[in-house]
Coordinates of C-alpha atoms and ligand atoms in Angstrom, one line a residue:
M238 CA 0.1 -0.1 0.1
N239 CA 1.0 3.5 -0.1
L240 CA 2.1 3.2 -3.5
T241 CA 3.0 5.5 -6.2
L242 CA 2.0 4.6 -9.7
E243 CA 6.4 5.0 -10.5
S244 CA 6.9 2.5 -7.6
Y245 CA 4.0 -0.1 -8.1
I246 CA 5.3 -0.4 -11.9
N247 CA 8.7 -1.1 -10.6
H248 CA 7.4 -3.9 -7.6
I249 CA 5.2 -5.6 -10.2
N250 CA 7.8 -5.5 -12.8
S251 CA 10.6 -7.0 -10.3
G252 CA 8.2 -9.9 -9.1
E253 CA 8.4 -8.3 -5.6
L254 CA 4.4 -7.9 -6.1
K255 CA 1.3 -9.2 -7.7
A256 CA -1.4 -6.8 -9.4
V257 CA -4.6 -9.2 -8.4
D258 CA -3.0 -8.7 -4.7
V259 CA -2.4 -5.4 -4.8
L260 CA -5.8 -4.8 -6.4
N261 CA -7.4 -6.6 -3.2
N262 CA -5.8 -5.1 -0.5
Y263 CA -6.7 -1.7 -2.5
L264 CA -10.8 -2.6 -2.6
N265 CA -10.8 -4.0 1.0
K266 CA -8.6 -0.8 2.1
S267 CA -11.1 1.2 0.0
K268 CA -14.7 -0.4 1.0
D269 CA -13.4 0.2 4.6
L270 CA -12.2 3.8 4.2
N271 CA -15.2 4.4 2.3
K272 CA -17.5 4.0 5.4
E273 CA -16.3 7.1 6.8
N274 CA -15.4 9.5 4.0
N275 CA -17.5 8.3 1.1
A276 CA -14.7 8.9 -1.6
F277 CA -16.3 6.1 -3.5
V278 CA -20.1 6.0 -5.0
R279 CA -19.5 2.4 -6.5
F280 CA -17.1 -0.2 -6.4
H281 CA -16.8 -2.0 -9.8
E282 CA -14.8 -4.9 -8.4
E283 CA -16.4 -7.7 -10.6
Y284 CA -14.8 -5.5 -13.5
A285 CA -11.3 -4.8 -11.9
N286 CA -11.0 -8.3 -11.3
E287 CA -11.7 -9.2 -14.6
F288 CA -9.4 -6.7 -16.0
I289 CA -6.3 -7.6 -14.0
K290 CA -6.4 -11.0 -15.4
N291 CA -4.8 -9.6 -18.6
S292 CA -2.9 -6.4 -17.0
D293 CA 0.5 -8.2 -17.2
S294 CA 1.2 -7.3 -20.3
T295 CA 0.5 -3.8 -20.1
I296 CA 2.8 -0.8 -19.3
L297 CA 0.6 0.8 -16.2
K298 CA 0.5 -3.4 -15.2
G299 CA -3.3 -2.7 -13.8
A300 CA -2.7 -0.2 -11.6
P301 CA -5.5 0.6 -9.5
I302 CA -7.6 3.8 -10.0
G303 CA -10.4 5.9 -9.2
V304 CA -12.0 7.5 -12.1
K305 CA -14.7 10.5 -11.7
D306 CA -18.8 9.4 -12.3
I307 CA -18.5 11.6 -15.1
F308 CA -16.5 9.3 -17.4
L309 CA -18.4 7.2 -19.4
T310 CA -17.7 3.3 -18.8
K311 CA -19.4 0.5 -21.0
G312 CA -21.6 -2.0 -19.5
L313 CA -21.1 0.1 -15.9
V314 CA -23.3 2.8 -14.4
T315 CA -22.4 6.3 -14.7
S316 CA -24.5 8.9 -12.9
C317 CA -22.7 12.1 -12.5
C318 CA -24.0 12.1 -8.9
S319 CA -27.5 13.1 -10.1
K320 CA -30.5 11.2 -9.4
M321 CA -31.3 11.9 -13.2
L322 CA -28.9 9.2 -14.1
Q323 CA -28.8 7.1 -11.2
N324 CA -29.1 4.1 -12.8
Y325 CA -27.7 5.0 -16.4
I326 CA -25.4 2.2 -17.7
S327 CA -23.3 3.7 -20.6
P328 CA -23.7 1.5 -24.1
Y329 CA -19.5 2.7 -24.9
S330 CA -16.4 4.7 -22.8
S331 CA -15.0 7.6 -23.0
T332 CA -11.8 7.6 -25.4
C333 CA -9.6 9.0 -22.5
F334 CA -10.8 6.3 -20.2
L335 CA -10.6 3.4 -23.3
N336 CA -6.8 5.0 -23.7
L337 CA -6.0 4.4 -20.1
E338 CA -7.6 0.6 -20.3
K339 CA -5.4 -0.1 -23.3
A340 CA -2.6 1.0 -21.2
G341 CA -3.0 -1.0 -18.5
A342 CA -5.0 1.3 -16.0
C343 CA -7.2 -0.6 -13.8
M344 CA -10.9 1.4 -12.7
I345 CA -11.6 0.0 -8.8
G346 CA -15.0 1.7 -9.2
K347 CA -16.2 5.8 -9.4
T348 CA -15.7 8.6 -7.1
N349 CA -18.3 11.3 -5.4
M350 CA -18.4 14.6 -7.1
D351 CA -21.3 17.6 -6.8
E352 CA -24.0 16.9 -9.3
F353 CA -23.0 16.8 -13.3
A354 CA -19.6 18.8 -11.8
M355 CA -21.2 21.9 -10.3
G356 CA -19.9 23.1 -7.1
S357 CA -16.4 23.3 -5.0
S358 CA -17.1 21.4 -1.8
T359 CA -18.8 17.9 -3.6
E360 CA -21.8 18.4 -1.3
N361 CA -23.9 18.5 -4.7
S362 CA -23.8 15.0 -5.0
F363 CA -27.1 12.9 -4.8
F364 CA -25.3 10.4 -2.9
G365 CA -24.0 13.4 -0.2
P366 CA -20.6 14.8 0.5
T367 CA -17.2 13.5 0.6
I368 CA -15.3 13.8 3.8
N369 CA -12.0 15.4 3.7
P370 CA -9.0 13.1 4.7
Y371 CA -7.3 16.2 6.5
G372 CA -10.7 17.4 8.5
K373 CA -13.3 15.6 10.2
N374 CA -16.1 18.0 9.6
R375 CA -14.5 19.3 6.3
I376 CA -15.3 19.8 2.6
P377 CA -12.4 17.7 0.0
G378 CA -13.3 20.7 -2.5
G379 CA -15.4 20.0 -5.6
S380 CA -16.5 19.4 -7.8
S381 CA -14.0 16.2 -8.0
G382 CA -13.7 16.2 -4.4
G383 CA -13.8 12.0 -4.2
S384 CA -11.6 11.5 -6.8
A385 CA -8.6 14.2 -4.8
A386 CA -10.1 12.7 -1.4
A387 CA -9.3 9.2 -2.9
V388 CA -5.8 9.4 -3.6
A389 CA -5.1 11.2 -0.3
S390 CA -6.1 8.3 1.8
D391 CA -4.7 5.7 -0.4
M392 CA -8.1 4.0 -1.9
C393 CA -6.3 3.6 -5.3
I394 CA -2.8 4.9 -6.3
A395 CA -4.2 7.6 -8.7
S396 CA -7.5 8.5 -10.0
L397 CA -9.3 10.8 -13.1
G398 CA -10.9 14.1 -12.7
T399 CA -12.5 17.0 -14.8
D400 CA -11.9 20.7 -14.4
T401 CA -14.4 23.1 -15.9
G402 CA -13.3 26.2 -13.4
G403 CA -11.3 24.4 -11.3
S404 CA -12.6 21.3 -10.1
I405 CA -9.3 19.0 -10.1
R406 CA -7.1 21.8 -8.7
Q407 CA -9.4 23.5 -6.3
P408 CA -9.6 19.7 -4.6
A409 CA -6.5 18.6 -5.0
S410 CA -5.0 21.8 -2.8
M411 CA -7.6 20.9 -0.4
C412 CA -6.3 17.4 0.1
G413 CA -3.0 17.6 -0.6
V414 CA -2.2 15.5 -3.9
V415 CA -0.9 16.3 -7.0
G416 CA -4.0 17.4 -9.3
F417 CA -3.4 18.3 -13.3
K418 CA -5.4 19.8 -16.1
P419 CA -3.9 19.9 -19.8
T420 CA -4.2 22.1 -22.0
Y421 CA -7.9 22.5 -23.5
G422 CA -7.8 19.7 -26.3
R423 CA -5.0 17.5 -25.3
V424 CA -7.5 14.9 -23.5
S425 CA -10.6 13.9 -25.8
R426 CA -14.0 14.7 -24.2
Y427 CA -15.8 12.1 -26.0
G428 CA -17.6 10.1 -24.1
I429 CA -17.2 12.5 -20.8
Q430 CA -20.6 14.2 -19.8
A431 CA -20.5 17.4 -20.6
M432 CA -20.9 20.4 -17.9
A433 CA -19.3 23.2 -20.2
S434 CA -18.0 21.9 -23.4
S435 CA -15.6 25.2 -24.3
L436 CA -13.9 24.9 -20.7
D437 CA -14.3 20.9 -19.6
Q438 CA -11.0 19.1 -19.5
A439 CA -9.9 16.1 -18.1
G440 CA -7.0 15.6 -15.8
V441 CA -5.5 13.5 -13.0
F442 CA -5.1 13.2 -9.5
T443 CA -1.8 11.9 -8.2
K444 CA 0.7 11.6 -5.5
T445 CA 4.1 12.3 -7.5
V446 CA 4.4 15.0 -10.3
K447 CA 5.9 12.2 -12.4
D448 CA 2.5 10.4 -11.7
A449 CA 1.2 13.0 -13.4
A450 CA 2.8 12.8 -16.4
I451 CA 2.6 9.0 -17.0
L452 CA -1.0 9.0 -16.5
T453 CA -1.3 12.2 -19.0
K454 CA 1.0 11.0 -21.5
Y455 CA -1.5 7.9 -21.8
M456 CA -4.9 9.4 -21.7
S457 CA -4.2 12.1 -24.2
G458 CA -3.9 12.4 -27.9
K459 CA -5.9 12.9 -30.9
D460 CA -9.6 11.0 -31.0
K461 CA -11.5 11.3 -34.6
K462 CA -14.6 11.5 -32.1
D463 CA -13.8 14.8 -30.5
A464 CA -13.0 17.6 -33.2
T465 CA -11.2 20.0 -30.1
S466 CA -8.8 17.2 -29.4
L467 CA -5.5 18.1 -30.7
D468 CA -2.8 15.5 -32.7
L469 CA 0.4 16.5 -30.8
D470 CA 2.7 14.2 -28.5
F471 CA 4.0 15.7 -25.6
S472 CA 5.9 12.4 -23.8
D473 CA 9.4 13.5 -24.8
S474 CA 9.1 17.4 -23.7
L475 CA 7.5 15.7 -20.1
D476 CA 10.0 13.3 -19.5
L477 CA 12.9 15.9 -20.3
A478 CA 11.3 18.1 -17.7
L479 CA 11.2 15.8 -15.0
Q480 CA 14.8 15.8 -15.4
K481 CA 15.8 18.9 -13.7
D482 CA 17.4 20.2 -10.8
N483 CA 17.5 24.0 -11.2
L484 CA 15.0 26.8 -12.5
K485 CA 18.0 28.7 -14.3
G486 CA 16.8 30.6 -17.0
Y487 CA 13.1 30.6 -16.0
K488 CA 11.2 33.6 -15.9
I489 CA 8.2 33.4 -13.8
A490 CA 5.2 35.9 -12.8
V491 CA 2.8 36.7 -9.9
I492 CA -0.1 38.3 -10.3
N493 CA -0.7 41.1 -7.9
Q494 CA -4.2 40.8 -7.7
F495 CA -3.8 37.5 -6.3
F496 CA -2.6 38.5 -2.8
S497 CA -5.5 41.1 -2.6
E498 CA -8.4 41.1 0.3
G499 CA -10.2 37.8 0.4
L500 CA -6.9 35.8 0.9
D501 CA -6.5 33.6 3.7
Q502 CA -2.8 34.8 5.4
G503 CA -1.9 31.4 6.2
V504 CA -2.6 30.7 2.4
K505 CA -0.6 34.0 1.1
K506 CA 2.5 32.8 3.5
I507 CA 2.8 29.4 2.3
I508 CA 2.7 30.8 -1.5
L509 CA 5.0 33.8 -0.8
D510 CA 7.2 30.7 0.9
K511 CA 7.4 28.7 -2.2
I512 CA 8.0 31.7 -4.5
E513 CA 11.0 32.4 -2.5
E514 CA 12.1 28.6 -3.3
I515 CA 11.5 29.4 -6.4
K516 CA 13.8 32.2 -6.9
D517 CA 16.5 30.3 -4.5
K518 CA 16.4 27.4 -7.3
G519 CA 17.3 29.8 -10.1
A520 CA 14.2 31.8 -11.6
E521 CA 13.6 35.2 -11.7
V522 CA 10.2 36.2 -10.6
E523 CA 8.7 39.4 -11.1
Y524 CA 5.1 40.8 -10.3
I525 CA 3.0 42.3 -12.6
D526 CA -0.5 43.2 -13.1
F527 CA -3.4 42.0 -14.6
S528 CA -6.5 43.9 -13.9
I529 CA -9.0 42.3 -16.4
L530 CA -9.3 39.6 -14.2
D531 CA -11.6 40.8 -11.9
Y532 CA -14.3 40.2 -14.6
A533 CA -13.0 36.5 -15.2
L534 CA -15.4 35.1 -12.5
S535 CA -18.8 36.9 -13.9
V536 CA -17.7 35.8 -17.2
Y537 CA -17.7 32.3 -16.3
Y538 CA -20.9 32.6 -14.5
I539 CA -22.4 33.6 -17.9
I540 CA -20.4 31.5 -20.5
M541 CA -20.4 28.2 -17.9
P542 CA -24.2 28.5 -16.9
A543 CA -24.9 29.4 -20.8
E544 CA -23.4 26.0 -22.2
L545 CA -24.2 24.1 -19.4
S546 CA -28.2 24.4 -20.0
T547 CA -27.8 23.5 -23.6
N548 CA -25.4 20.3 -22.6
L549 CA -28.3 19.2 -19.9
S550 CA -30.8 20.0 -22.1
R551 CA -30.8 16.7 -23.4
F552 CA -32.1 14.7 -19.7
D553 CA -35.9 15.1 -20.3
G554 CA -36.8 11.6 -19.0
I555 CA -37.5 10.8 -23.3
R556 CA -33.9 10.8 -24.5
F557 CA -31.8 10.3 -21.1
G558 CA -32.7 10.5 -17.5
H559 CA -34.7 9.8 -14.9
Q560 CA -38.4 8.7 -15.4
D561 CA -41.2 7.5 -12.8
E562 CA -44.4 5.7 -13.9
T563 CA -46.1 8.1 -11.0
F564 CA -45.7 11.1 -12.2
K565 CA -48.7 13.0 -12.9
Y566 CA -48.7 15.1 -16.0
D567 CA -51.3 17.0 -18.1
D568 CA -49.1 17.2 -21.5
I569 CA -45.5 17.0 -22.6
Y570 CA -44.5 20.7 -20.9
S571 CA -45.5 19.1 -17.1
Y572 CA -44.1 16.1 -17.7
Y573 CA -40.7 17.7 -19.1
S574 CA -40.8 19.8 -15.8
S575 CA -42.0 17.5 -13.0
I576 CA -39.1 15.1 -14.5
R577 CA -36.3 18.1 -14.4
N578 CA -37.8 18.9 -11.0
E579 CA -37.4 15.6 -9.4
G580 CA -33.9 15.1 -11.3
F581 CA -32.0 17.6 -10.7
Q582 CA -30.8 19.4 -7.4
D583 CA -31.3 23.0 -6.4
E584 CA -27.5 24.0 -8.1
A585 CA -28.4 22.5 -11.4
K586 CA -31.6 24.2 -11.7
R587 CA -30.2 27.5 -10.6
R588 CA -27.3 27.2 -13.5
I589 CA -30.3 25.9 -15.9
M590 CA -32.1 29.4 -15.3
I591 CA -29.2 31.2 -15.5
G592 CA -28.0 29.9 -18.8
T593 CA -31.3 30.3 -20.4
Y594 CA -31.9 33.3 -19.3
V595 CA -28.6 34.8 -21.0
L596 CA -29.0 32.8 -24.2
S597 CA -32.6 34.0 -24.9
A598 CA -33.3 36.5 -27.5
G599 CA -32.6 39.8 -26.3
Y600 CA -30.3 39.3 -23.6
Y601 CA -28.0 37.2 -25.7
D602 CA -26.4 40.3 -27.0
A603 CA -26.4 42.0 -23.2
Y604 CA -24.5 38.7 -21.8
Y605 CA -23.5 36.1 -23.4
L606 CA -21.8 37.7 -26.4
R607 CA -20.6 40.6 -24.5
A608 CA -19.0 37.8 -21.9
Q609 CA -17.4 36.4 -24.9
K610 CA -16.0 39.4 -25.7
V611 CA -14.2 40.0 -22.2
R612 CA -12.9 36.2 -22.1
K613 CA -11.2 37.3 -25.4
L614 CA -9.3 39.9 -23.6
I615 CA -8.6 38.0 -21.1
K616 CA -6.7 35.5 -23.2
E617 CA -5.3 38.5 -25.3
E618 CA -3.9 39.4 -22.0
Y619 CA -2.5 36.2 -21.2
D620 CA -1.0 35.5 -24.4
K621 CA 1.1 39.1 -23.5
I622 CA 2.3 37.6 -20.3
F623 CA 3.3 34.7 -21.6
S624 CA 5.3 36.2 -24.4
K625 CA 7.7 37.2 -21.6
Y626 CA 7.1 34.9 -18.9
D627 CA 7.7 31.0 -18.7
A628 CA 5.1 30.4 -16.4
I629 CA 2.7 32.3 -13.5
V630 CA 2.5 30.8 -10.0
G631 CA 0.1 32.3 -7.2
P632 CA -2.8 30.1 -5.1
V633 CA -5.2 27.7 -6.4
S634 CA -7.4 28.7 -3.5
P635 CA -8.4 31.7 -1.2
T636 CA -8.4 29.5 1.5
P637 CA -7.7 26.1 2.9
A638 CA -11.2 23.2 3.2
W639 CA -13.9 25.1 5.0
K640 CA -16.5 23.1 7.4
I641 CA -19.3 21.1 5.5
G642 CA -22.5 23.6 5.1
E643 CA -20.4 26.5 5.7
K644 CA -20.9 28.3 2.4
I645 CA -23.8 26.0 0.7
N646 CA -26.4 28.6 1.3
D647 CA -24.6 31.2 -0.2
P648 CA -23.9 30.4 -4.0
I649 CA -21.8 33.9 -4.3
K650 CA -19.5 32.8 -1.6
M651 CA -18.9 29.3 -2.9
Y652 CA -18.5 30.8 -6.4
L653 CA -15.8 33.4 -5.2
S654 CA -13.4 30.6 -4.1
D655 CA -12.9 29.4 -7.5
I656 CA -11.4 33.1 -8.6
Y657 CA -8.0 31.7 -9.0
T658 CA -8.7 28.7 -11.1
I659 CA -11.5 30.1 -13.4
P660 CA -9.7 32.1 -15.3
V661 CA -7.0 29.4 -16.5
N662 CA -9.9 27.6 -18.3
L663 CA -11.5 30.6 -19.7
A664 CA -8.1 30.6 -21.4
G665 CA -7.8 26.9 -22.3
L666 CA -4.2 27.0 -20.2
P667 CA -2.3 23.7 -18.8
A668 CA -1.9 24.3 -14.8
M669 CA -1.0 22.4 -11.7
S670 CA -2.0 22.0 -7.9
L671 CA 1.6 21.2 -6.0
P672 CA 1.3 20.1 -2.5
A673 CA 2.7 23.5 -0.8
G674 CA 2.6 23.2 2.7
N675 CA -0.3 23.3 5.5
I676 CA -2.1 25.3 7.8
E677 CA -2.8 24.6 11.2
K678 CA -6.7 25.2 11.9
D679 CA -8.7 24.3 14.8
G680 CA -6.4 22.0 15.6
E681 CA -6.3 19.8 12.0
S682 CA -3.5 20.5 9.7
L683 CA -5.1 21.6 6.3
P684 CA -3.3 21.3 2.7
V685 CA -2.6 24.3 0.6
G686 CA -1.3 23.8 -3.5
L687 CA 0.6 26.1 -4.9
H688 CA -0.9 27.2 -8.4
I689 CA 1.2 26.5 -11.4
I690 CA 0.1 27.7 -15.0
A691 CA 1.8 27.9 -18.2
N692 CA 0.9 28.6 -21.7
Q693 CA -1.3 26.4 -24.1
L694 CA 0.8 23.7 -24.7
K695 CA 3.8 24.4 -22.6
E696 CA 3.4 21.8 -19.6
E697 CA 6.2 21.1 -20.0
N698 CA 7.3 24.5 -18.1
I699 CA 4.5 23.4 -14.9
F700 CA 6.6 20.2 -14.9
S701 CA 10.0 21.3 -14.6
I702 CA 9.3 23.5 -11.7
A703 CA 6.8 21.5 -10.2
S704 CA 9.2 18.9 -10.6
V705 CA 12.2 20.6 -8.4
L706 CA 9.9 22.1 -6.1
E707 CA 8.9 18.4 -5.2
K708 CA 12.6 17.3 -5.2
Ligands
LIG880 N1 -16.6 25.0 -9.0 C1 -16.9 25.3 -10.1 C2 -18.5 25.3 -10.8 O1 -18.7 25.5 -9.7 C3 -16.0 24.5 -11.5 C4 -16.8 23.6 -11.7 C5 -15.8 22.3 -12.4 O2 -14.5 22.6 -12.9 N2 -16.1 21.4 -13.1 O3 -18.8 25.6 -11.6

């Protein structure tokens, strides 16, 4: 147990461990811990035991992984932690999951998440919240909170998540694991339930930077079923990046706006200490202004619900979704509304209403189109920054993990917790949360992540900085 992906592969190759034994140990440990933390919503034991039989000849040797309940996996339930899809068995698998299956990663189960990936705390799950392994009554972050908690408590070696506005990086930061989201297009979105298609990107949770590179390499690549997927291999550049032991020649930007009001003093100290370490390793660090970032959250909360309301329109109880014979309805409209009222929880309803509103005739120009224009300006500002700097570093989340229930009734407060992660998705950039330290709060030691952001397709800069700091 307590294996990294790299050490697991080595132990299997040397014959010291057998894949089937490791799998069963992980399954037993996970099922046991799950009673306390609810990181998994389903275990796929039968699938895993069948899969492991043929894993010897593969690259990843059957390494046990957790998969966010949003990736379609053929013949097995994928529910997006919604009542709407509670019993939905997908007829095909998502491309990136297939890629990992081919490479030999063995899924042990599906991990908990906010319903349809909407949220920052995993409290919007139909199956109840996941508990942060570092705090008794604390959220693990979200929306991929189950995947982060599962890796943090060694219920699996690594896990998959999706990041539309921070859902990999924020829970990784709060659970003290590595969370990496590649450039938009690196990983095919085919077969991943869409939240906001122009922002969604799949990525990984791991215990080490190297493990993140290994898994990302195998899950990414061109897929003719996703027109936005990229036909570019980055394996060699990642391998080179992992060998770095200093940051000489690197120019790194720190955004002043990220250190203003709202940032927890403990988080601030950890991040500033890391920035000093980065300087000690030879990089040149400069503080810059990025004032248009003040609009990022507003832009996201127009574009995301617009795309989301469109993507969720297929859940109407006819094409897809929850059905119940006992529903009383007079016409097709009342049928739809009763199905959608029963199937979706509050956050989904709120965002469907906002999205429908900003796309409606008369408001489209005033909100949606305007948000798209500001999005473009944000992207252009990033382009300028990356013409001078190799990366941006800063905090992932303004605070460490908060208490369950603390923000659930205040959507604006909840939305504000994503202020540092959201701009990255608006520009399609790759980014990582790297464990940076812990803060003591109420007798608990809560993890904090360092945010490392690079230009599109410059993942190697992130991996260089992260691996030098990790070493
Ligand atoms: N927390 C953000 C939201 O609620 C991001 C979600 C995500 O990345 N899936 O929209």
